[in-house]
Amino acid sequence: MSRFFASLALGLFLLLSASCSPTAPPPRPEPVVGLDRLFERLRSTDNPAEAQAIEAAIRHLWAKTGPQVANTLMAHAMDAAHQGQHRIALALLDRVVMLAPSFPEGWAMRASLHFLSDNPMAAVADLAHTLALEPRHFAALASLGYIMVEMNEPKAALQAFELSLAVNPHQPDLMDQAKRLLRLTGGRLI
């Protein structure tokens, strides 16, 4: 990946860290009832089974907080993606983010599809939208970190992994990645 694209991705990451988007601020989603409490419990529990159940509950709430039409389109997009029909899935997800721009999971899912389709810059842009809407989206932060690893930006990757682990410390694979990057960069780990 060229230094230009890595710098662009890093710039988007810094914009996202400052809680702003590359253009206008996105519309804020309505608060999801119970989500704050779930995040508090996720950070405070020492029980791996409980942490896994809390994470599943958070992911379920994220997936179901969009308007019904967006949820339906997302389900069809997931089916298309699982069948390898990435163009169809991407078209459906384009529609989701157009119809429900304040639905973080629509942006997150489209980011995943962009990444799978070898379009990391589009993935980073969609992750920036996701995180502007839901800064605690630990999966989006982790995805951003993995993209930074792919772009050979270990310090940015470590920062994204640390932010994800601060929200959800129960990600052993991510912790291993962060430790590896810590050794490479001489950085810090939360």
Short mmCIF file of N, CA and C in Angstrom, two decimals:
data_model
loop_
_atom_site.label_atom_id
_atom_site.label_comp_id
_atom_site.label_asym_id
_atom_site.label_seq_id
_atom_site.Cartn_x
_atom_site.Cartn_y
_atom_site.Cartn_z
N MET A 1 0.86 -1.17 0.00
CA MET A 1 0.00 0.00 0.00
C MET A 1 0.90 1.22 0.00
N SER A 2 0.58 2.21 -0.78
CA SER A 2 1.44 3.39 -0.88
C SER A 2 1.35 4.23 0.39
N ARG A 3 2.37 5.02 0.62
CA ARG A 3 2.39 5.91 1.79
C ARG A 3 1.23 6.91 1.73
N PHE A 4 0.84 7.31 0.51
CA PHE A 4 -0.28 8.24 0.38
C PHE A 4 -1.54 7.65 0.99
N PHE A 5 -1.87 6.40 0.62
CA PHE A 5 -3.08 5.78 1.13
C PHE A 5 -2.97 5.51 2.62
N ALA A 6 -1.78 5.13 3.08
CA ALA A 6 -1.60 4.92 4.51
C ALA A 6 -1.79 6.23 5.26
N SER A 7 -1.27 7.31 4.73
CA SER A 7 -1.44 8.62 5.36
C SER A 7 -2.90 9.04 5.35
N LEU A 8 -3.58 8.76 4.26
CA LEU A 8 -5.00 9.08 4.18
C LEU A 8 -5.79 8.29 5.22
N ALA A 9 -5.49 7.01 5.34
CA ALA A 9 -6.18 6.18 6.33
C ALA A 9 -5.88 6.68 7.74
N LEU A 10 -4.64 7.03 7.99
CA LEU A 10 -4.26 7.54 9.29
C LEU A 10 -4.98 8.85 9.58
N GLY A 11 -5.10 9.70 8.57
CA GLY A 11 -5.83 10.95 8.73
C GLY A 11 -7.29 10.71 9.07
N LEU A 12 -7.91 9.75 8.39
CA LEU A 12 -9.30 9.41 8.72
C LEU A 12 -9.40 8.89 10.15
N PHE A 13 -8.39 8.11 10.54
CA PHE A 13 -8.39 7.57 11.90
C PHE A 13 -8.29 8.71 12.92
N LEU A 14 -7.44 9.69 12.65
CA LEU A 14 -7.31 10.81 13.56
C LEU A 14 -8.58 11.64 13.61
N LEU A 15 -9.23 11.82 12.47
CA LEU A 15 -10.52 12.51 12.46
C LEU A 15 -11.52 11.77 13.33
N LEU A 16 -11.53 10.48 13.18
CA LEU A 16 -12.44 9.65 13.94
C LEU A 16 -12.12 9.71 15.42
N SER A 17 -10.85 9.75 15.78
CA SER A 17 -10.47 9.85 17.19
C SER A 17 -10.95 11.15 17.79
N ALA A 18 -11.06 12.19 16.98
CA ALA A 18 -11.54 13.48 17.46
C ALA A 18 -13.07 13.56 17.41
N SER A 19 -13.72 12.43 17.12
CA SER A 19 -15.19 12.33 17.07
C SER A 19 -15.82 13.23 16.03
N CYS A 20 -15.18 13.31 14.86
CA CYS A 20 -15.81 14.02 13.77
C CYS A 20 -15.66 13.19 12.51
N SER A 21 -16.47 13.50 11.52
CA SER A 21 -16.40 12.77 10.28
C SER A 21 -15.69 13.61 9.24
N PRO A 22 -15.29 12.98 8.09
CA PRO A 22 -14.59 13.73 7.06
C PRO A 22 -15.43 14.85 6.46
N THR A 23 -16.74 14.79 6.59
CA THR A 23 -17.59 15.86 6.05
C THR A 23 -18.40 16.43 7.20
N ALA A 24 -19.68 16.45 7.10
CA ALA A 24 -20.53 16.97 8.17
C ALA A 24 -20.75 15.88 9.21
N PRO A 25 -21.02 16.29 10.45
CA PRO A 25 -21.29 15.27 11.47
C PRO A 25 -22.53 14.46 11.08
N PRO A 26 -22.47 13.14 11.27
CA PRO A 26 -23.63 12.32 10.94
C PRO A 26 -24.75 12.55 11.95
N PRO A 27 -25.97 12.28 11.55
CA PRO A 27 -27.06 12.40 12.51
C PRO A 27 -26.85 11.39 13.63
N ARG A 28 -27.07 11.81 14.86
CA ARG A 28 -26.88 10.93 16.00
C ARG A 28 -28.03 9.94 16.10
N PRO A 29 -27.72 8.67 16.34
CA PRO A 29 -28.80 7.70 16.50
C PRO A 29 -29.48 7.89 17.86
N GLU A 30 -30.68 7.40 17.95
CA GLU A 30 -31.38 7.42 19.23
C GLU A 30 -30.65 6.48 20.19
N PRO A 31 -30.56 6.85 21.47
CA PRO A 31 -29.91 5.95 22.44
C PRO A 31 -30.65 4.62 22.51
N VAL A 32 -29.89 3.56 22.62
CA VAL A 32 -30.47 2.22 22.72
C VAL A 32 -30.63 1.90 24.20
N VAL A 33 -31.84 1.60 24.59
CA VAL A 33 -32.14 1.32 25.99
C VAL A 33 -31.33 0.12 26.46
N GLY A 34 -30.62 0.31 27.57
CA GLY A 34 -29.85 -0.78 28.17
C GLY A 34 -28.44 -0.92 27.67
N LEU A 35 -28.08 -0.24 26.59
CA LEU A 35 -26.75 -0.41 26.01
C LEU A 35 -25.66 0.11 26.95
N ASP A 36 -25.87 1.26 27.58
CA ASP A 36 -24.86 1.79 28.50
C ASP A 36 -24.59 0.81 29.64
N ARG A 37 -25.65 0.25 30.17
CA ARG A 37 -25.51 -0.71 31.27
C ARG A 37 -24.76 -1.96 30.82
N LEU A 38 -25.04 -2.42 29.61
CA LEU A 38 -24.33 -3.59 29.08
C LEU A 38 -22.83 -3.31 28.93
N PHE A 39 -22.50 -2.12 28.44
CA PHE A 39 -21.08 -1.77 28.30
C PHE A 39 -20.39 -1.69 29.66
N GLU A 40 -21.08 -1.16 30.66
CA GLU A 40 -20.50 -1.12 32.01
C GLU A 40 -20.24 -2.53 32.52
N ARG A 41 -21.21 -3.40 32.35
CA ARG A 41 -21.05 -4.79 32.79
C ARG A 41 -19.93 -5.50 32.02
N LEU A 42 -19.83 -5.21 30.72
CA LEU A 42 -18.78 -5.85 29.91
C LEU A 42 -17.40 -5.46 30.41
N ARG A 43 -17.22 -4.20 30.75
CA ARG A 43 -15.91 -3.75 31.24
C ARG A 43 -15.61 -4.28 32.64
N SER A 44 -16.64 -4.51 33.45
CA SER A 44 -16.39 -4.85 34.85
C SER A 44 -16.38 -6.35 35.15
N THR A 45 -16.92 -7.16 34.29
CA THR A 45 -16.99 -8.59 34.60
C THR A 45 -15.63 -9.26 34.46
N ASP A 46 -15.43 -10.25 35.31
CA ASP A 46 -14.22 -11.08 35.22
C ASP A 46 -14.57 -12.48 34.71
N ASN A 47 -15.84 -12.71 34.46
CA ASN A 47 -16.33 -14.02 34.05
C ASN A 47 -16.37 -14.09 32.52
N PRO A 48 -15.53 -14.95 31.89
CA PRO A 48 -15.51 -15.03 30.43
C PRO A 48 -16.85 -15.42 29.81
N ALA A 49 -17.58 -16.32 30.44
CA ALA A 49 -18.88 -16.73 29.90
C ALA A 49 -19.87 -15.57 29.96
N GLU A 50 -19.86 -14.83 31.05
CA GLU A 50 -20.74 -13.67 31.17
C GLU A 50 -20.36 -12.61 30.14
N ALA A 51 -19.05 -12.39 29.96
CA ALA A 51 -18.58 -11.40 28.98
C ALA A 51 -19.05 -11.78 27.58
N GLN A 52 -18.98 -13.06 27.25
CA GLN A 52 -19.42 -13.51 25.93
C GLN A 52 -20.92 -13.28 25.75
N ALA A 53 -21.71 -13.54 26.78
CA ALA A 53 -23.16 -13.31 26.70
C ALA A 53 -23.47 -11.82 26.57
N ILE A 54 -22.74 -10.98 27.30
CA ILE A 54 -22.96 -9.53 27.22
C ILE A 54 -22.59 -9.02 25.84
N GLU A 55 -21.45 -9.50 25.32
CA GLU A 55 -21.04 -9.08 23.96
C GLU A 55 -22.10 -9.47 22.94
N ALA A 56 -22.64 -10.68 23.06
CA ALA A 56 -23.69 -11.13 22.14
C ALA A 56 -24.93 -10.24 22.26
N ALA A 57 -25.27 -9.84 23.47
CA ALA A 57 -26.43 -8.96 23.67
C ALA A 57 -26.19 -7.59 23.03
N ILE A 58 -24.97 -7.07 23.17
CA ILE A 58 -24.64 -5.78 22.55
C ILE A 58 -24.73 -5.89 21.03
N ARG A 59 -24.13 -6.93 20.48
CA ARG A 59 -24.17 -7.11 19.02
C ARG A 59 -25.61 -7.26 18.53
N HIS A 60 -26.43 -7.96 19.29
CA HIS A 60 -27.84 -8.13 18.92
C HIS A 60 -28.55 -6.77 18.90
N LEU A 61 -28.31 -5.96 19.93
CA LEU A 61 -28.93 -4.63 19.97
C LEU A 61 -28.45 -3.76 18.82
N TRP A 62 -27.15 -3.81 18.53
CA TRP A 62 -26.63 -3.03 17.40
C TRP A 62 -27.33 -3.42 16.10
N ALA A 63 -27.49 -4.73 15.91
CA ALA A 63 -28.07 -5.22 14.64
C ALA A 63 -29.55 -4.88 14.50
N LYS A 64 -30.23 -4.67 15.59
CA LYS A 64 -31.69 -4.49 15.55
C LYS A 64 -32.14 -3.05 15.78
N THR A 65 -31.21 -2.09 15.82
CA THR A 65 -31.61 -0.72 16.15
C THR A 65 -31.93 0.14 14.93
N GLY A 66 -31.78 -0.40 13.76
CA GLY A 66 -32.12 0.36 12.57
C GLY A 66 -33.61 0.31 12.30
N PRO A 67 -34.05 1.17 11.38
CA PRO A 67 -35.46 1.08 10.97
C PRO A 67 -35.74 -0.30 10.35
N GLN A 68 -36.97 -0.71 10.37
CA GLN A 68 -37.32 -2.04 9.88
C GLN A 68 -36.83 -2.28 8.46
N VAL A 69 -36.97 -1.29 7.59
CA VAL A 69 -36.53 -1.48 6.21
C VAL A 69 -35.01 -1.71 6.16
N ALA A 70 -34.27 -1.00 7.00
CA ALA A 70 -32.81 -1.20 7.03
C ALA A 70 -32.48 -2.58 7.56
N ASN A 71 -33.18 -3.03 8.59
CA ASN A 71 -32.93 -4.37 9.13
C ASN A 71 -33.22 -5.44 8.08
N THR A 72 -34.28 -5.25 7.33
CA THR A 72 -34.63 -6.21 6.28
C THR A 72 -33.56 -6.22 5.18
N LEU A 73 -33.15 -5.03 4.74
CA LEU A 73 -32.10 -4.94 3.71
C LEU A 73 -30.79 -5.55 4.22
N MET A 74 -30.47 -5.32 5.49
CA MET A 74 -29.25 -5.89 6.07
C MET A 74 -29.31 -7.42 6.04
N ALA A 75 -30.45 -7.97 6.38
CA ALA A 75 -30.59 -9.43 6.36
C ALA A 75 -30.37 -9.97 4.95
N HIS A 76 -30.94 -9.30 3.95
CA HIS A 76 -30.74 -9.73 2.57
C HIS A 76 -29.28 -9.56 2.14
N ALA A 77 -28.66 -8.48 2.60
CA ALA A 77 -27.24 -8.24 2.28
C ALA A 77 -26.37 -9.33 2.89
N MET A 78 -26.67 -9.71 4.12
CA MET A 78 -25.90 -10.78 4.76
C MET A 78 -26.05 -12.08 3.99
N ASP A 79 -27.27 -12.39 3.58
CA ASP A 79 -27.49 -13.61 2.78
C ASP A 79 -26.69 -13.56 1.49
N ALA A 80 -26.74 -12.43 0.80
CA ALA A 80 -26.00 -12.28 -0.47
C ALA A 80 -24.50 -12.41 -0.23
N ALA A 81 -23.99 -11.79 0.83
CA ALA A 81 -22.55 -11.87 1.13
C ALA A 81 -22.15 -13.31 1.43
N HIS A 82 -22.96 -14.03 2.18
CA HIS A 82 -22.66 -15.43 2.50
C HIS A 82 -22.67 -16.32 1.26
N GLN A 83 -23.41 -15.90 0.23
CA GLN A 83 -23.46 -16.66 -1.02
C GLN A 83 -22.38 -16.18 -2.00
N GLY A 84 -21.54 -15.25 -1.56
CA GLY A 84 -20.48 -14.75 -2.42
C GLY A 84 -20.93 -13.70 -3.43
N GLN A 85 -22.12 -13.20 -3.29
CA GLN A 85 -22.66 -12.19 -4.20
C GLN A 85 -22.38 -10.80 -3.62
N HIS A 86 -21.10 -10.43 -3.65
CA HIS A 86 -20.67 -9.19 -2.99
C HIS A 86 -21.24 -7.94 -3.64
N ARG A 87 -21.39 -7.94 -4.96
CA ARG A 87 -21.95 -6.75 -5.61
C ARG A 87 -23.39 -6.49 -5.18
N ILE A 88 -24.15 -7.55 -5.10
CA ILE A 88 -25.55 -7.42 -4.65
C ILE A 88 -25.58 -6.97 -3.19
N ALA A 89 -24.75 -7.59 -2.36
CA ALA A 89 -24.69 -7.22 -0.95
C ALA A 89 -24.30 -5.76 -0.79
N LEU A 90 -23.31 -5.34 -1.56
CA LEU A 90 -22.86 -3.95 -1.47
C LEU A 90 -23.96 -2.98 -1.92
N ALA A 91 -24.68 -3.32 -2.97
CA ALA A 91 -25.79 -2.47 -3.42
C ALA A 91 -26.86 -2.36 -2.33
N LEU A 92 -27.15 -3.46 -1.67
CA LEU A 92 -28.14 -3.44 -0.59
C LEU A 92 -27.64 -2.58 0.58
N LEU A 93 -26.36 -2.70 0.90
CA LEU A 93 -25.81 -1.92 2.01
C LEU A 93 -25.70 -0.44 1.66
N ASP A 94 -25.44 -0.14 0.38
CA ASP A 94 -25.49 1.26 -0.05
C ASP A 94 -26.86 1.85 0.24
N ARG A 95 -27.86 1.06 -0.02
CA ARG A 95 -29.25 1.49 0.22
C ARG A 95 -29.51 1.67 1.72
N VAL A 96 -28.95 0.76 2.53
CA VAL A 96 -29.13 0.85 3.98
C VAL A 96 -28.56 2.16 4.51
N VAL A 97 -27.32 2.50 4.12
CA VAL A 97 -26.71 3.72 4.67
C VAL A 97 -27.37 4.98 4.10
N MET A 98 -27.96 4.87 2.93
CA MET A 98 -28.68 6.00 2.37
C MET A 98 -30.01 6.21 3.12
N LEU A 99 -30.73 5.12 3.37
CA LEU A 99 -32.02 5.21 4.04
C LEU A 99 -31.90 5.46 5.54
N ALA A 100 -30.81 4.96 6.14
CA ALA A 100 -30.65 5.06 7.60
C ALA A 100 -29.22 5.49 7.93
N PRO A 101 -28.86 6.74 7.63
CA PRO A 101 -27.48 7.18 7.84
C PRO A 101 -27.06 7.21 9.31
N SER A 102 -28.01 7.16 10.24
CA SER A 102 -27.66 7.16 11.66
C SER A 102 -27.66 5.75 12.25
N PHE A 103 -27.65 4.73 11.41
CA PHE A 103 -27.64 3.32 11.83
C PHE A 103 -26.20 2.81 11.75
N PRO A 104 -25.48 2.77 12.88
CA PRO A 104 -24.06 2.41 12.86
C PRO A 104 -23.78 1.05 12.23
N GLU A 105 -24.65 0.10 12.46
CA GLU A 105 -24.38 -1.26 11.98
C GLU A 105 -24.42 -1.35 10.47
N GLY A 106 -25.21 -0.50 9.82
CA GLY A 106 -25.21 -0.47 8.36
C GLY A 106 -23.84 -0.07 7.82
N TRP A 107 -23.26 0.97 8.44
CA TRP A 107 -21.92 1.40 8.03
C TRP A 107 -20.87 0.32 8.35
N ALA A 108 -21.01 -0.31 9.52
CA ALA A 108 -20.04 -1.33 9.92
C ALA A 108 -20.06 -2.52 8.98
N MET A 109 -21.28 -2.95 8.62
CA MET A 109 -21.37 -4.10 7.73
C MET A 109 -20.83 -3.76 6.35
N ARG A 110 -21.12 -2.56 5.87
CA ARG A 110 -20.60 -2.16 4.56
C ARG A 110 -19.07 -2.06 4.62
N ALA A 111 -18.52 -1.60 5.74
CA ALA A 111 -17.06 -1.55 5.89
C ALA A 111 -16.46 -2.95 5.77
N SER A 112 -17.10 -3.92 6.40
CA SER A 112 -16.60 -5.30 6.32
C SER A 112 -16.61 -5.80 4.88
N LEU A 113 -17.67 -5.50 4.17
CA LEU A 113 -17.76 -5.94 2.79
C LEU A 113 -16.73 -5.24 1.91
N HIS A 114 -16.51 -3.94 2.15
CA HIS A 114 -15.46 -3.23 1.40
C HIS A 114 -14.10 -3.87 1.66
N PHE A 115 -13.84 -4.22 2.90
CA PHE A 115 -12.55 -4.83 3.22
C PHE A 115 -12.41 -6.18 2.53
N LEU A 116 -13.46 -6.98 2.56
CA LEU A 116 -13.42 -8.28 1.88
C LEU A 116 -13.27 -8.14 0.37
N SER A 117 -13.71 -6.99 -0.15
CA SER A 117 -13.62 -6.74 -1.59
C SER A 117 -12.34 -5.99 -1.96
N ASP A 118 -11.35 -6.00 -1.05
CA ASP A 118 -10.06 -5.34 -1.29
C ASP A 118 -10.18 -3.84 -1.53
N ASN A 119 -11.03 -3.19 -0.77
CA ASN A 119 -11.18 -1.75 -0.85
C ASN A 119 -11.01 -1.16 0.56
N PRO A 120 -9.76 -1.19 1.08
CA PRO A 120 -9.55 -0.77 2.47
C PRO A 120 -9.88 0.69 2.73
N MET A 121 -9.68 1.56 1.74
CA MET A 121 -9.97 2.97 1.98
C MET A 121 -11.47 3.20 2.18
N ALA A 122 -12.29 2.53 1.40
CA ALA A 122 -13.74 2.63 1.59
C ALA A 122 -14.13 2.03 2.95
N ALA A 123 -13.45 0.95 3.33
CA ALA A 123 -13.72 0.35 4.64
C ALA A 123 -13.38 1.32 5.76
N VAL A 124 -12.24 1.99 5.67
CA VAL A 124 -11.85 2.96 6.70
C VAL A 124 -12.87 4.10 6.78
N ALA A 125 -13.31 4.58 5.63
CA ALA A 125 -14.30 5.66 5.62
C ALA A 125 -15.60 5.21 6.30
N ASP A 126 -16.05 4.00 6.00
CA ASP A 126 -17.28 3.51 6.63
C ASP A 126 -17.08 3.26 8.12
N LEU A 127 -15.90 2.81 8.51
CA LEU A 127 -15.62 2.63 9.93
C LEU A 127 -15.62 3.97 10.66
N ALA A 128 -15.13 5.02 9.98
CA ALA A 128 -15.17 6.35 10.57
C ALA A 128 -16.62 6.78 10.84
N HIS A 129 -17.51 6.49 9.90
CA HIS A 129 -18.93 6.79 10.12
C HIS A 129 -19.48 5.97 11.28
N THR A 130 -19.15 4.68 11.30
CA THR A 130 -19.62 3.81 12.38
C THR A 130 -19.23 4.37 13.73
N LEU A 131 -17.95 4.74 13.86
CA LEU A 131 -17.43 5.18 15.14
C LEU A 131 -17.88 6.59 15.51
N ALA A 132 -18.19 7.40 14.52
CA ALA A 132 -18.76 8.71 14.83
C ALA A 132 -20.16 8.54 15.44
N LEU A 133 -20.87 7.52 14.99
CA LEU A 133 -22.21 7.24 15.50
C LEU A 133 -22.18 6.46 16.82
N GLU A 134 -21.23 5.51 16.92
CA GLU A 134 -21.13 4.66 18.12
C GLU A 134 -19.65 4.48 18.45
N PRO A 135 -19.08 5.42 19.22
CA PRO A 135 -17.63 5.36 19.53
C PRO A 135 -17.22 4.10 20.29
N ARG A 136 -18.18 3.41 20.90
CA ARG A 136 -17.86 2.18 21.64
C ARG A 136 -17.94 0.93 20.77
N HIS A 137 -18.05 1.09 19.47
CA HIS A 137 -18.19 -0.07 18.58
C HIS A 137 -16.84 -0.79 18.51
N PHE A 138 -16.65 -1.70 19.47
CA PHE A 138 -15.36 -2.39 19.61
C PHE A 138 -15.01 -3.21 18.38
N ALA A 139 -16.00 -3.73 17.68
CA ALA A 139 -15.72 -4.50 16.46
C ALA A 139 -15.20 -3.59 15.36
N ALA A 140 -15.76 -2.38 15.25
CA ALA A 140 -15.28 -1.43 14.24
C ALA A 140 -13.86 -0.98 14.58
N LEU A 141 -13.59 -0.74 15.86
CA LEU A 141 -12.24 -0.36 16.27
C LEU A 141 -11.25 -1.48 15.96
N ALA A 142 -11.63 -2.71 16.25
CA ALA A 142 -10.76 -3.85 15.95
C ALA A 142 -10.54 -3.96 14.44
N SER A 143 -11.59 -3.80 13.66
CA SER A 143 -11.46 -3.86 12.20
C SER A 143 -10.52 -2.78 11.70
N LEU A 144 -10.65 -1.59 12.24
CA LEU A 144 -9.76 -0.50 11.86
C LEU A 144 -8.31 -0.88 12.18
N GLY A 145 -8.10 -1.50 13.32
CA GLY A 145 -6.75 -1.94 13.68
C GLY A 145 -6.20 -2.96 12.70
N TYR A 146 -7.02 -3.92 12.31
CA TYR A 146 -6.56 -4.93 11.35
C TYR A 146 -6.25 -4.30 9.99
N ILE A 147 -7.03 -3.32 9.60
CA ILE A 147 -6.74 -2.63 8.34
C ILE A 147 -5.41 -1.88 8.44
N MET A 148 -5.17 -1.25 9.60
CA MET A 148 -3.90 -0.54 9.79
C MET A 148 -2.72 -1.51 9.76
N VAL A 149 -2.92 -2.72 10.29
CA VAL A 149 -1.87 -3.75 10.21
C VAL A 149 -1.59 -4.05 8.75
N GLU A 150 -2.66 -4.26 7.96
CA GLU A 150 -2.51 -4.55 6.53
C GLU A 150 -1.81 -3.41 5.80
N MET A 151 -2.01 -2.18 6.27
CA MET A 151 -1.41 -1.01 5.63
C MET A 151 -0.02 -0.71 6.19
N ASN A 152 0.48 -1.61 7.03
CA ASN A 152 1.80 -1.47 7.63
C ASN A 152 1.91 -0.19 8.46
N GLU A 153 0.88 0.06 9.26
CA GLU A 153 0.83 1.19 10.18
C GLU A 153 0.64 0.65 11.59
N PRO A 154 1.71 0.05 12.16
CA PRO A 154 1.55 -0.64 13.44
C PRO A 154 1.15 0.27 14.60
N LYS A 155 1.61 1.51 14.63
CA LYS A 155 1.23 2.40 15.74
C LYS A 155 -0.25 2.74 15.68
N ALA A 156 -0.77 3.01 14.49
CA ALA A 156 -2.21 3.28 14.35
C ALA A 156 -3.01 2.02 14.69
N ALA A 157 -2.50 0.87 14.28
CA ALA A 157 -3.19 -0.39 14.60
C ALA A 157 -3.23 -0.61 16.10
N LEU A 158 -2.10 -0.38 16.77
CA LEU A 158 -2.05 -0.55 18.21
C LEU A 158 -3.03 0.40 18.90
N GLN A 159 -3.11 1.63 18.42
CA GLN A 159 -4.04 2.60 19.01
C GLN A 159 -5.49 2.11 18.86
N ALA A 160 -5.84 1.63 17.68
CA ALA A 160 -7.20 1.13 17.46
C ALA A 160 -7.48 -0.09 18.34
N PHE A 161 -6.51 -1.00 18.43
CA PHE A 161 -6.70 -2.19 19.28
C PHE A 161 -6.85 -1.79 20.74
N GLU A 162 -6.06 -0.83 21.21
CA GLU A 162 -6.16 -0.38 22.60
C GLU A 162 -7.53 0.23 22.88
N LEU A 163 -8.04 1.02 21.94
CA LEU A 163 -9.36 1.61 22.12
C LEU A 163 -10.43 0.53 22.17
N SER A 164 -10.32 -0.48 21.30
CA SER A 164 -11.28 -1.58 21.30
C SER A 164 -11.23 -2.34 22.62
N LEU A 165 -10.02 -2.61 23.10
CA LEU A 165 -9.86 -3.35 24.35
C LEU A 165 -10.32 -2.54 25.56
N ALA A 166 -10.24 -1.22 25.48
CA ALA A 166 -10.73 -0.39 26.58
C ALA A 166 -12.25 -0.52 26.71
N VAL A 167 -12.92 -0.70 25.58
CA VAL A 167 -14.37 -0.86 25.58
C VAL A 167 -14.74 -2.30 25.93
N ASN A 168 -14.03 -3.25 25.33
CA ASN A 168 -14.31 -4.67 25.54
C ASN A 168 -13.00 -5.40 25.81
N PRO A 169 -12.61 -5.53 27.09
CA PRO A 169 -11.34 -6.19 27.41
C PRO A 169 -11.35 -7.70 27.22
N HIS A 170 -12.47 -8.25 26.79
CA HIS A 170 -12.61 -9.71 26.66
C HIS A 170 -12.46 -10.15 25.20
N GLN A 171 -11.35 -9.77 24.59
CA GLN A 171 -11.05 -10.13 23.21
C GLN A 171 -9.63 -10.72 23.18
N PRO A 172 -9.48 -11.99 23.54
CA PRO A 172 -8.13 -12.55 23.69
C PRO A 172 -7.30 -12.49 22.41
N ASP A 173 -7.90 -12.72 21.25
CA ASP A 173 -7.14 -12.66 20.00
C ASP A 173 -6.64 -11.24 19.75
N LEU A 174 -7.48 -10.28 20.05
CA LEU A 174 -7.10 -8.89 19.87
C LEU A 174 -6.00 -8.50 20.87
N MET A 175 -6.10 -9.01 22.08
CA MET A 175 -5.07 -8.76 23.08
C MET A 175 -3.73 -9.32 22.60
N ASP A 176 -3.75 -10.50 22.01
CA ASP A 176 -2.51 -11.09 21.47
C ASP A 176 -1.94 -10.22 20.35
N GLN A 177 -2.80 -9.74 19.47
CA GLN A 177 -2.34 -8.85 18.39
C GLN A 177 -1.74 -7.57 18.96
N ALA A 178 -2.41 -7.01 19.95
CA ALA A 178 -1.92 -5.77 20.57
C ALA A 178 -0.57 -5.99 21.23
N LYS A 179 -0.41 -7.11 21.91
CA LYS A 179 0.88 -7.41 22.55
C LYS A 179 1.98 -7.55 21.50
N ARG A 180 1.67 -8.19 20.39
CA ARG A 180 2.65 -8.34 19.31
C ARG A 180 3.05 -6.97 18.77
N LEU A 181 2.07 -6.11 18.56
CA LEU A 181 2.36 -4.77 18.06
C LEU A 181 3.10 -3.94 19.10
N LEU A 182 2.78 -4.17 20.36
CA LEU A 182 3.47 -3.47 21.43
C LEU A 182 4.96 -3.75 21.38
N ARG A 183 5.30 -5.01 21.16
CA ARG A 183 6.71 -5.40 21.05
C ARG A 183 7.36 -4.74 19.84
N LEU A 184 6.61 -4.66 18.72
CA LEU A 184 7.15 -4.06 17.50
C LEU A 184 7.35 -2.56 17.61
N THR A 185 6.40 -1.90 18.29
CA THR A 185 6.43 -0.43 18.30
C THR A 185 7.05 0.16 19.56
N GLY A 186 7.21 -0.65 20.59
CA GLY A 186 7.69 -0.09 21.85
C GLY A 186 6.66 0.81 22.50
N GLY A 187 5.40 0.62 22.08
CA GLY A 187 4.30 1.47 22.57
C GLY A 187 3.82 1.05 23.92
N ARG A 188 2.58 1.38 24.20
CA ARG A 188 1.97 1.06 25.49
C ARG A 188 0.72 0.23 25.24
N LEU A 189 0.27 -0.41 26.28
CA LEU A 189 -0.97 -1.18 26.20
C LEU A 189 -1.82 -0.79 27.40
N ILE A 190 -3.08 -0.53 27.16
CA ILE A 190 -3.99 -0.13 28.24
C ILE A 190 -4.12 -1.27 29.23
#
